[in-house]
Amino acid sequence: MEERLRIIKEKYLELEKELSNPEVLSDFQKLKELSKQKSELEQIVTKYNEYVKCGEDLKELYSMRNDSDMQDMIREEIDSLESKKDSLQHEIEILLIPKDENDGKNIIMEIRGAAGGDEANIFAGDLFRMYSYYATKQGWKIDIIHSVEGASGGFSQIECIIKGENVYSKLKYESGAHRVQRIPSTETQGRVHTSTATVLVMPEVENVNIEINEADIKMDVFHSSGAGGQSVNTSNSAVRLTHIPTGIAVACQTERSQLNNREQALRLLKIKINDEIMRKQELEQGNERRSKIGTGDRSEKIRTYNYPQNRVTDHRINYSIMDLEKVMNGGLDPIIEALITEDQRLKLEGTGLND
């Protein structure tokens, strides 16, 4: 590890030198590129410098520990510095984990009611509300792209873009089947029902390099409608595009013109096709999709929301929190932090939950 850190520090110092070069300072694009590279290394180098200084201080204290007059104080200082050094080593190991190139990106989230009829659609609406509250707490923005309301409330399907800082890094673990156990409002016998909704999270990739044959796209148009069923546009401006070879379909109703909705839908279609291609490639290579925490497949049950027991359980890491109301109101931080911590631990070991 220390050899790798020395190489990183040398690279960092080279970048510092280059950034003081007048030729680089006059080239905005080069300056931006080198500044980004330096910024990516800065935290590692800072921690490494602390780690080296800690080692030097320990070496000096070891040479003094036989001093009878200061023995107790030196021993305490050694214990403190050894603890600090161990902590710094762990922090550095985490910083050295290869970064997911998508972590800083916005996301496209799709939520669908699955098993359970009307109750599944209501639960899909509850999940959208939960993520909306969480996004607000994070200072993110949500734009609904397309939604189909359920007959008794909620959504049979809703797609949105969540924009902000490092959105994908926190919500990439949410893909999968979410299960709810509760007494539906329509239940007359007081029985607990189990329903599911599926969540799909994809990074918003700019300039997806995928060529789609126009002959392979089926386009349907329909009236746009907003939350609550009110009319947004009485003309056929909303667009649904279906990629015939893959069966992947997207819809967009956020723009006022059919042309703009088609452009947005085509961009989303390319993102979905790209996501599907990447998923298949990784499965063929025997790798896990996106992260070590599960596969990201919507058929995979990842979490249960048990209302009678006031409990939310993430099955991938066997983590439970006994405050369901707080979670449903956007208090997802404890679960997400636990997932990130477990993901880091597994990556340090070089294994995955399915290995």
mmCIF file of C-alpha atoms in Angstrom:
data_model
loop_
_atom_site.group_PDB
_atom_site.id
_atom_site.type_symbol
_atom_site.label_atom_id
_atom_site.label_comp_id
_atom_site.label_asym_id
_atom_site.label_seq_id
_atom_site.Cartn_x
_atom_site.Cartn_y
_atom_site.Cartn_z
ATOM 1 C CA MET A 1 0.000 0.000 0.000
ATOM 2 C CA GLU A 2 2.770 2.447 0.920
ATOM 3 C CA GLU A 3 4.489 1.996 -2.449
ATOM 4 C CA ARG A 4 1.220 2.809 -4.200
ATOM 5 C CA LEU A 5 0.790 5.875 -1.983
ATOM 6 C CA ARG A 6 4.292 7.097 -2.786
ATOM 7 C CA ILE A 7 3.506 6.860 -6.508
ATOM 8 C CA ILE A 8 0.258 8.795 -5.983
ATOM 9 C CA LYS A 9 2.101 11.508 -4.064
ATOM 10 C CA GLU A 10 4.728 11.806 -6.816
ATOM 11 C CA LYS A 11 1.939 12.200 -9.380
ATOM 12 C CA TYR A 12 0.280 14.836 -7.185
ATOM 13 C CA LEU A 13 3.524 16.846 -6.913
ATOM 14 C CA GLU A 14 4.017 16.611 -10.696
ATOM 15 C CA LEU A 15 0.498 17.994 -11.206
ATOM 16 C CA GLU A 16 1.209 20.848 -8.778
ATOM 17 C CA LYS A 17 4.299 21.727 -10.814
ATOM 18 C CA GLU A 18 2.424 21.546 -14.123
ATOM 19 C CA LEU A 19 -0.349 23.777 -12.780
ATOM 20 C CA SER A 20 2.178 26.532 -12.129
ATOM 21 C CA ASN A 21 3.382 26.385 -15.750
ATOM 22 C CA PRO A 22 2.381 29.590 -17.636
ATOM 23 C CA GLU A 23 1.491 27.534 -20.749
ATOM 24 C CA VAL A 24 -0.975 25.451 -18.752
ATOM 25 C CA LEU A 25 -2.408 28.535 -17.028
ATOM 26 C CA SER A 26 -3.203 30.028 -20.429
ATOM 27 C CA ASP A 27 -4.925 26.844 -21.670
ATOM 28 C CA PHE A 28 -8.339 26.696 -19.939
ATOM 29 C CA GLN A 29 -9.166 23.127 -20.999
ATOM 30 C CA LYS A 30 -5.762 21.782 -19.908
ATOM 31 C CA LEU A 31 -5.977 23.744 -16.648
ATOM 32 C CA LYS A 32 -9.430 22.306 -15.940
ATOM 33 C CA GLU A 33 -8.306 18.736 -16.703
ATOM 34 C CA LEU A 34 -5.151 18.894 -14.534
ATOM 35 C CA SER A 35 -6.987 20.642 -11.695
ATOM 36 C CA LYS A 36 -9.547 17.828 -11.670
ATOM 37 C CA GLN A 37 -6.783 15.190 -11.554
ATOM 38 C CA LYS A 38 -5.086 17.024 -8.673
ATOM 39 C CA SER A 39 -8.376 17.370 -6.786
ATOM 40 C CA GLU A 40 -9.022 13.618 -7.096
ATOM 41 C CA LEU A 41 -5.639 12.843 -5.486
ATOM 42 C CA GLU A 42 -5.634 15.600 -2.861
ATOM 43 C CA GLN A 43 -7.549 13.804 -0.099
ATOM 44 C CA ILE A 44 -5.421 10.650 -0.438
ATOM 45 C CA VAL A 45 -2.162 12.661 -0.331
ATOM 46 C CA THR A 46 -3.334 14.661 2.711
ATOM 47 C CA LYS A 47 -4.158 11.474 4.620
ATOM 48 C CA TYR A 48 -0.899 9.865 3.511
ATOM 49 C CA ASN A 49 1.085 12.855 4.817
ATOM 50 C CA GLU A 50 -0.701 12.531 8.156
ATOM 51 C CA TYR A 51 0.040 8.796 8.171
ATOM 52 C CA VAL A 52 3.779 9.384 7.482
ATOM 53 C CA LYS A 53 3.980 12.097 10.171
ATOM 54 C CA CYS A 54 2.277 9.761 12.629
ATOM 55 C CA GLY A 55 4.875 7.068 11.893
ATOM 56 C CA GLU A 56 7.737 9.515 12.350
ATOM 57 C CA ASP A 57 6.333 10.717 15.684
ATOM 58 C CA LEU A 58 5.941 7.121 16.866
ATOM 59 C CA LYS A 59 9.519 6.303 15.902
ATOM 60 C CA GLU A 60 10.744 9.227 17.996
ATOM 61 C CA LEU A 61 8.581 8.217 20.970
ATOM 62 C CA TYR A 62 9.792 4.598 20.794
ATOM 63 C CA SER A 63 13.359 5.877 21.172
ATOM 64 C CA MET A 64 12.337 7.774 24.323
ATOM 65 C CA ARG A 65 10.179 5.166 26.039
ATOM 66 C CA ASN A 66 12.925 3.985 28.398
ATOM 67 C CA ASP A 67 13.086 7.435 29.973
ATOM 68 C CA SER A 68 11.911 6.624 33.509
ATOM 69 C CA ASP A 69 10.790 10.183 34.259
ATOM 70 C CA MET A 70 8.381 10.371 31.319
ATOM 71 C CA GLN A 71 7.561 6.702 30.806
ATOM 72 C CA ASP A 72 3.819 6.865 31.624
ATOM 73 C CA MET A 73 3.222 9.962 29.514
ATOM 74 C CA ILE A 74 5.182 8.509 26.576
ATOM 75 C CA ARG A 75 3.245 5.232 26.784
ATOM 76 C CA GLU A 76 -0.064 7.125 26.655
ATOM 77 C CA GLU A 77 1.125 9.165 23.678
ATOM 78 C CA ILE A 78 2.279 5.999 21.878
ATOM 79 C CA ASP A 79 -1.107 4.344 22.442
ATOM 80 C CA SER A 80 -2.889 7.430 21.109
ATOM 81 C CA LEU A 81 -0.698 7.697 18.003
ATOM 82 C CA GLU A 82 -0.933 3.957 17.242
ATOM 83 C CA SER A 83 -4.716 4.231 17.368
ATOM 84 C CA LYS A 84 -4.601 7.286 15.087
ATOM 85 C CA LYS A 85 -2.267 5.499 12.663
ATOM 86 C CA ASP A 86 -4.611 2.479 12.446
ATOM 87 C CA SER A 87 -7.544 4.794 11.835
ATOM 88 C CA LEU A 88 -5.659 6.671 9.102
ATOM 89 C CA GLN A 89 -4.676 3.401 7.451
ATOM 90 C CA HIS A 90 -8.337 2.326 7.296
ATOM 91 C CA GLU A 91 -9.383 5.708 5.862
ATOM 92 C CA ILE A 92 -6.649 5.492 3.224
ATOM 93 C CA GLU A 93 -7.645 1.943 2.265
ATOM 94 C CA ILE A 94 -11.202 3.160 1.632
ATOM 95 C CA LEU A 95 -9.933 6.127 -0.394
ATOM 96 C CA LEU A 96 -7.889 3.717 -2.535
ATOM 97 C CA ILE A 97 -10.988 1.689 -3.480
ATOM 98 C CA PRO A 98 -11.587 2.290 -7.216
ATOM 99 C CA LYS A 99 -14.288 4.909 -7.636
ATOM 100 C CA ASP A 100 -17.493 4.123 -9.503
ATOM 101 C CA GLU A 101 -17.323 6.518 -12.451
ATOM 102 C CA ASN A 102 -21.089 7.027 -12.202
ATOM 103 C CA ASP A 103 -21.153 8.067 -8.519
ATOM 104 C CA GLY A 104 -21.273 11.796 -9.245
ATOM 105 C CA LYS A 105 -24.096 11.525 -11.775
ATOM 106 C CA ASN A 106 -27.791 12.282 -11.632
ATOM 107 C CA ILE A 107 -30.134 9.306 -11.872
ATOM 108 C CA ILE A 108 -33.214 8.128 -13.663
ATOM 109 C CA MET A 109 -35.487 6.262 -11.268
ATOM 110 C CA GLU A 110 -38.383 4.063 -12.304
ATOM 111 C CA ILE A 111 -40.880 2.745 -9.739
ATOM 112 C CA ARG A 112 -43.609 0.243 -10.646
ATOM 113 C CA GLY A 113 -46.385 -1.412 -8.696
ATOM 114 C CA ALA A 114 -45.787 -5.172 -8.948
ATOM 115 C CA ALA A 115 -47.503 -8.007 -7.051
ATOM 116 C CA GLY A 116 -50.558 -6.977 -5.046
ATOM 117 C CA GLY A 117 -52.846 -5.056 -7.396
ATOM 118 C CA ASP A 118 -54.077 -1.691 -6.097
ATOM 119 C CA GLU A 119 -52.084 -2.018 -2.884
ATOM 120 C CA ALA A 120 -48.863 -2.487 -4.885
ATOM 121 C CA ASN A 121 -49.582 0.733 -6.781
ATOM 122 C CA ILE A 122 -50.311 2.588 -3.537
ATOM 123 C CA PHE A 123 -46.996 1.308 -2.145
ATOM 124 C CA ALA A 124 -45.189 2.449 -5.318
ATOM 125 C CA GLY A 125 -46.606 5.907 -4.580
ATOM 126 C CA ASP A 126 -45.371 5.657 -0.983
ATOM 127 C CA LEU A 127 -41.865 4.790 -2.230
ATOM 128 C CA PHE A 128 -41.881 7.754 -4.615
ATOM 129 C CA ARG A 129 -42.935 10.006 -1.726
ATOM 130 C CA MET A 130 -40.135 8.519 0.447
ATOM 131 C CA TYR A 131 -37.478 9.185 -2.203
ATOM 132 C CA SER A 132 -38.900 12.675 -2.814
ATOM 133 C CA TYR A 133 -38.543 13.534 0.885
ATOM 134 C CA TYR A 134 -35.031 12.079 0.947
ATOM 135 C CA ALA A 135 -34.073 14.089 -2.135
ATOM 136 C CA THR A 136 -35.362 17.286 -0.508
ATOM 137 C CA LYS A 137 -33.277 16.573 2.613
ATOM 138 C CA GLN A 138 -30.209 16.155 0.366
ATOM 139 C CA GLY A 139 -30.881 19.377 -1.527
ATOM 140 C CA TRP A 140 -31.605 17.492 -4.758
ATOM 141 C CA LYS A 141 -34.273 18.219 -7.363
ATOM 142 C CA ILE A 142 -36.828 15.758 -8.775
ATOM 143 C CA ASP A 143 -38.399 16.091 -12.229
ATOM 144 C CA ILE A 144 -41.178 13.644 -13.127
ATOM 145 C CA ILE A 145 -40.776 12.356 -16.687
ATOM 146 C CA HIS A 146 -43.829 10.119 -16.921
ATOM 147 C CA SER A 147 -46.416 8.656 -14.582
ATOM 148 C CA VAL A 148 -49.428 6.365 -14.719
ATOM 149 C CA GLU A 149 -51.644 6.689 -11.674
ATOM 150 C CA GLY A 150 -53.187 3.676 -9.955
ATOM 151 C CA ALA A 151 -56.978 3.356 -9.837
ATOM 152 C CA SER A 152 -56.999 3.535 -6.014
ATOM 153 C CA GLY A 153 -54.031 5.876 -5.630
ATOM 154 C CA GLY A 154 -50.296 5.725 -6.004
ATOM 155 C CA PHE A 155 -48.755 4.797 -9.339
ATOM 156 C CA SER A 156 -48.671 1.722 -11.489
ATOM 157 C CA GLN A 157 -45.560 3.352 -12.954
ATOM 158 C CA ILE A 158 -43.621 6.562 -12.362
ATOM 159 C CA GLU A 159 -40.300 7.679 -13.808
ATOM 160 C CA CYS A 160 -38.292 10.669 -12.686
ATOM 161 C CA ILE A 161 -34.883 12.293 -12.917
ATOM 162 C CA ILE A 162 -33.195 13.141 -9.611
ATOM 163 C CA LYS A 163 -30.554 15.843 -9.973
ATOM 164 C CA GLY A 164 -27.932 16.967 -7.503
ATOM 165 C CA GLU A 165 -24.560 16.211 -5.992
ATOM 166 C CA ASN A 166 -23.506 12.531 -5.972
ATOM 167 C CA VAL A 167 -27.068 11.243 -6.388
ATOM 168 C CA TYR A 168 -26.071 7.901 -7.913
ATOM 169 C CA SER A 169 -23.509 7.216 -5.165
ATOM 170 C CA LYS A 170 -26.310 7.117 -2.573
ATOM 171 C CA LEU A 171 -29.274 5.717 -4.497
ATOM 172 C CA LYS A 172 -27.518 3.096 -6.657
ATOM 173 C CA TYR A 173 -28.333 0.435 -4.044
ATOM 174 C CA GLU A 174 -32.115 0.969 -4.352
ATOM 175 C CA SER A 175 -32.684 -1.153 -7.479
ATOM 176 C CA GLY A 176 -34.697 -4.259 -6.717
ATOM 177 C CA ALA A 177 -38.010 -5.491 -5.349
ATOM 178 C CA HIS A 178 -39.314 -3.663 -2.271
ATOM 179 C CA ARG A 179 -41.880 -5.584 -0.198
ATOM 180 C CA VAL A 180 -44.535 -4.103 2.076
ATOM 181 C CA GLN A 181 -46.442 -5.952 4.805
ATOM 182 C CA ARG A 182 -49.458 -4.070 6.158
ATOM 183 C CA ILE A 183 -53.249 -3.991 6.393
ATOM 184 C CA PRO A 184 -54.541 -2.260 3.244
ATOM 185 C CA SER A 185 -57.234 0.404 3.630
ATOM 186 C CA THR A 186 -59.534 -1.803 1.532
ATOM 187 C CA GLU A 187 -59.099 -4.831 3.847
ATOM 188 C CA THR A 188 -62.275 -5.457 5.904
ATOM 189 C CA GLN A 189 -61.043 -8.465 7.916
ATOM 190 C CA GLY A 190 -57.944 -6.773 9.353
ATOM 191 C CA ARG A 191 -55.558 -9.158 7.591
ATOM 192 C CA VAL A 192 -51.970 -8.221 6.799
ATOM 193 C CA HIS A 193 -51.245 -8.336 3.057
ATOM 194 C CA THR A 194 -47.879 -8.572 1.302
ATOM 195 C CA SER A 195 -47.352 -6.518 -1.835
ATOM 196 C CA THR A 196 -44.317 -5.483 -3.849
ATOM 197 C CA ALA A 197 -43.100 -2.596 -5.960
ATOM 198 C CA THR A 198 -39.970 -2.575 -8.086
ATOM 199 C CA VAL A 199 -37.355 0.158 -8.298
ATOM 200 C CA LEU A 200 -34.814 0.645 -11.069
ATOM 201 C CA VAL A 201 -32.007 3.205 -10.723
ATOM 202 C CA MET A 202 -29.850 4.164 -13.701
ATOM 203 C CA PRO A 203 -27.132 6.815 -13.940
ATOM 204 C CA GLU A 204 -28.020 9.674 -16.264
ATOM 205 C CA VAL A 205 -25.370 9.185 -18.938
ATOM 206 C CA GLU A 206 -24.695 12.065 -21.280
ATOM 207 C CA ASN A 207 -23.964 11.489 -24.976
ATOM 208 C CA VAL A 208 -24.750 7.763 -25.056
ATOM 209 C CA ASN A 209 -22.982 6.415 -28.140
ATOM 210 C CA ILE A 210 -25.730 4.098 -29.367
ATOM 211 C CA GLU A 211 -27.153 4.165 -32.870
ATOM 212 C CA ILE A 212 -30.835 3.230 -33.106
ATOM 213 C CA ASN A 213 -32.453 2.452 -36.412
ATOM 214 C CA GLU A 214 -35.591 4.587 -36.774
ATOM 215 C CA ALA A 215 -37.354 1.559 -38.280
ATOM 216 C CA ASP A 216 -36.868 -0.230 -34.937
ATOM 217 C CA ILE A 217 -38.776 2.441 -32.987
ATOM 218 C CA LYS A 218 -42.544 2.441 -32.545
ATOM 219 C CA MET A 219 -43.960 5.813 -31.465
ATOM 220 C CA ASP A 220 -47.313 6.351 -29.750
ATOM 221 C CA VAL A 221 -48.730 9.729 -28.715
ATOM 222 C CA PHE A 222 -51.228 10.495 -25.966
ATOM 223 C CA HIS A 223 -52.537 13.300 -23.758
ATOM 224 C CA SER A 224 -50.243 14.483 -20.972
ATOM 225 C CA SER A 225 -51.641 14.417 -17.449
ATOM 226 C CA GLY A 226 -50.242 15.592 -14.145
ATOM 227 C CA ALA A 227 -50.342 14.295 -10.593
ATOM 228 C CA GLY A 228 -53.927 14.028 -9.401
ATOM 229 C CA GLY A 229 -55.197 13.464 -12.923
ATOM 230 C CA GLN A 230 -55.515 17.104 -13.960
ATOM 231 C CA SER A 231 -54.843 17.888 -17.604
ATOM 232 C CA VAL A 232 -51.494 19.431 -18.391
ATOM 233 C CA ASN A 233 -51.947 19.563 -22.140
ATOM 234 C CA THR A 234 -55.090 18.660 -24.063
ATOM 235 C CA SER A 235 -53.149 17.961 -27.279
ATOM 236 C CA ASN A 236 -51.386 14.694 -28.053
ATOM 237 C CA SER A 237 -47.984 15.969 -26.910
ATOM 238 C CA ALA A 238 -46.916 13.065 -24.684
ATOM 239 C CA VAL A 239 -44.782 10.452 -26.431
ATOM 240 C CA ARG A 240 -44.100 6.767 -25.854
ATOM 241 C CA LEU A 241 -41.232 5.133 -27.733
ATOM 242 C CA THR A 242 -40.804 1.356 -27.910
ATOM 243 C CA HIS A 243 -37.573 -0.220 -29.143
ATOM 244 C CA ILE A 244 -38.940 -3.247 -30.991
ATOM 245 C CA PRO A 245 -35.798 -5.500 -30.885
ATOM 246 C CA THR A 246 -35.461 -5.252 -27.083
ATOM 247 C CA GLY A 247 -39.027 -4.407 -26.050
ATOM 248 C CA ILE A 248 -37.713 -1.494 -23.966
ATOM 249 C CA ALA A 249 -40.243 1.345 -23.782
ATOM 250 C CA VAL A 250 -40.056 4.875 -22.430
ATOM 251 C CA ALA A 251 -42.563 7.714 -22.225
ATOM 252 C CA CYS A 252 -42.192 11.435 -21.701
ATOM 253 C CA GLN A 253 -44.898 13.996 -20.967
ATOM 254 C CA THR A 254 -42.985 16.824 -19.304
ATOM 255 C CA GLU A 255 -42.525 19.063 -22.355
ATOM 256 C CA ARG A 256 -45.306 21.022 -24.027
ATOM 257 C CA SER A 257 -44.422 20.024 -27.571
ATOM 258 C CA GLN A 258 -44.512 16.543 -29.045
ATOM 259 C CA LEU A 259 -41.116 17.122 -30.683
ATOM 260 C CA ASN A 260 -39.415 18.016 -27.396
ATOM 261 C CA ASN A 261 -41.020 15.050 -25.636
ATOM 262 C CA ARG A 262 -39.797 12.777 -28.423
ATOM 263 C CA GLU A 263 -36.240 14.087 -28.107
ATOM 264 C CA GLN A 264 -36.296 13.549 -24.334
ATOM 265 C CA ALA A 265 -37.836 10.082 -24.748
ATOM 266 C CA LEU A 266 -35.199 9.115 -27.345
ATOM 267 C CA ARG A 267 -32.410 10.151 -24.960
ATOM 268 C CA LEU A 268 -33.980 8.089 -22.169
ATOM 269 C CA LEU A 269 -34.434 5.139 -24.525
ATOM 270 C CA LYS A 270 -30.710 5.202 -25.350
ATOM 271 C CA ILE A 271 -29.848 5.330 -21.637
ATOM 272 C CA LYS A 272 -32.095 2.324 -20.918
ATOM 273 C CA ILE A 273 -30.708 0.317 -23.831
ATOM 274 C CA ASN A 274 -27.151 1.168 -22.750
ATOM 275 C CA ASP A 275 -27.973 0.111 -19.180
ATOM 276 C CA GLU A 276 -29.365 -3.203 -20.430
ATOM 277 C CA ILE A 277 -26.292 -3.812 -22.624
ATOM 278 C CA MET A 278 -23.958 -3.125 -19.674
ATOM 279 C CA ARG A 279 -25.982 -5.428 -17.417
ATOM 280 C CA LYS A 280 -25.802 -8.303 -19.895
ATOM 281 C CA GLN A 281 -22.078 -7.811 -20.476
ATOM 282 C CA GLU A 282 -21.341 -7.904 -16.761
ATOM 283 C CA LEU A 283 -23.495 -10.997 -16.262
ATOM 284 C CA GLU A 284 -21.685 -12.744 -19.144
ATOM 285 C CA GLN A 285 -18.342 -11.871 -17.559
ATOM 286 C CA GLY A 286 -19.525 -13.285 -14.244
ATOM 287 C CA ASN A 287 -19.284 -9.908 -12.542
ATOM 288 C CA GLU A 288 -21.863 -8.327 -10.313
ATOM 289 C CA ARG A 289 -23.823 -5.402 -11.569
ATOM 290 C CA ARG A 290 -22.707 -1.936 -10.496
ATOM 291 C CA SER A 291 -21.793 -2.828 -6.924
ATOM 292 C CA LYS A 292 -21.045 -5.715 -4.604
ATOM 293 C CA ILE A 293 -24.408 -5.285 -2.874
ATOM 294 C CA GLY A 294 -26.584 -7.603 -4.960
ATOM 295 C CA THR A 295 -27.191 -7.522 -8.694
ATOM 296 C CA GLY A 296 -29.436 -4.489 -9.052
ATOM 297 C CA ASP A 297 -32.046 -6.692 -10.719
ATOM 298 C CA ARG A 298 -35.645 -5.713 -10.055
ATOM 299 C CA SER A 299 -36.578 -9.352 -9.430
ATOM 300 C CA GLU A 300 -34.268 -9.430 -6.413
ATOM 301 C CA LYS A 301 -36.083 -8.758 -3.115
ATOM 302 C CA ILE A 302 -33.916 -6.259 -1.305
ATOM 303 C CA ARG A 303 -36.020 -4.719 1.464
ATOM 304 C CA THR A 304 -39.162 -5.284 3.532
ATOM 305 C CA TYR A 305 -41.287 -2.545 5.103
ATOM 306 C CA ASN A 306 -43.243 -4.215 7.920
ATOM 307 C CA TYR A 307 -45.901 -1.826 9.243
ATOM 308 C CA PRO A 308 -47.315 -3.970 12.121
ATOM 309 C CA GLN A 309 -43.807 -4.355 13.586
ATOM 310 C CA ASN A 310 -42.658 -0.798 12.711
ATOM 311 C CA ARG A 311 -39.589 -2.349 11.059
ATOM 312 C CA VAL A 312 -37.643 -1.859 7.828
ATOM 313 C CA THR A 313 -35.190 -4.656 6.956
ATOM 314 C CA ASP A 314 -32.604 -4.641 4.201
ATOM 315 C CA HIS A 315 -32.088 -8.331 3.410
ATOM 316 C CA ARG A 316 -28.768 -7.922 1.582
ATOM 317 C CA ILE A 317 -26.932 -6.881 4.745
ATOM 318 C CA ASN A 318 -29.399 -8.198 7.348
ATOM 319 C CA TYR A 319 -29.882 -4.660 8.674
ATOM 320 C CA SER A 320 -33.084 -3.549 10.435
ATOM 321 C CA ILE A 321 -34.291 -0.206 11.714
ATOM 322 C CA MET A 322 -37.251 0.033 14.104
ATOM 323 C CA ASP A 323 -38.612 3.365 12.901
ATOM 324 C CA LEU A 324 -40.617 2.756 9.756
ATOM 325 C CA GLU A 325 -42.409 6.118 9.837
ATOM 326 C CA LYS A 326 -39.104 8.008 9.876
ATOM 327 C CA VAL A 327 -37.818 5.976 6.913
ATOM 328 C CA MET A 328 -40.997 6.571 4.901
ATOM 329 C CA ASN A 329 -40.610 10.282 5.572
ATOM 330 C CA GLY A 330 -37.206 10.290 3.917
ATOM 331 C CA GLY A 331 -35.020 9.119 6.811
ATOM 332 C CA LEU A 332 -33.024 6.739 4.629
ATOM 333 C CA ASP A 333 -29.566 7.810 5.774
ATOM 334 C CA PRO A 334 -28.963 4.972 8.313
ATOM 335 C CA ILE A 335 -29.841 2.308 5.719
ATOM 336 C CA ILE A 336 -27.836 3.912 2.919
ATOM 337 C CA GLU A 337 -24.808 4.458 5.182
ATOM 338 C CA ALA A 338 -24.963 0.804 6.290
ATOM 339 C CA LEU A 339 -25.048 -0.317 2.640
ATOM 340 C CA ILE A 340 -22.096 1.921 1.718
ATOM 341 C CA THR A 341 -20.082 0.644 4.703
ATOM 342 C CA GLU A 342 -20.747 -2.993 3.802
ATOM 343 C CA ASP A 343 -19.951 -2.341 0.152
ATOM 344 C CA GLN A 344 -16.606 -0.799 1.140
ATOM 345 C CA ARG A 345 -15.805 -3.723 3.434
ATOM 346 C CA LEU A 346 -16.521 -6.253 0.684
ATOM 347 C CA LYS A 347 -14.483 -4.324 -1.876
ATOM 348 C CA LEU A 348 -11.522 -4.206 0.525
ATOM 349 C CA GLU A 349 -11.772 -7.989 0.785
ATOM 350 C CA GLY A 350 -12.166 -8.291 -2.983
ATOM 351 C CA THR A 351 -15.379 -10.299 -2.632
ATOM 352 C CA GLY A 352 -19.108 -9.834 -3.105
ATOM 353 C CA LEU A 353 -22.233 -11.049 -1.393
ATOM 354 C CA ASN A 354 -22.850 -13.529 -4.212
ATOM 355 C CA ASP A 355 -19.279 -14.851 -4.436
#
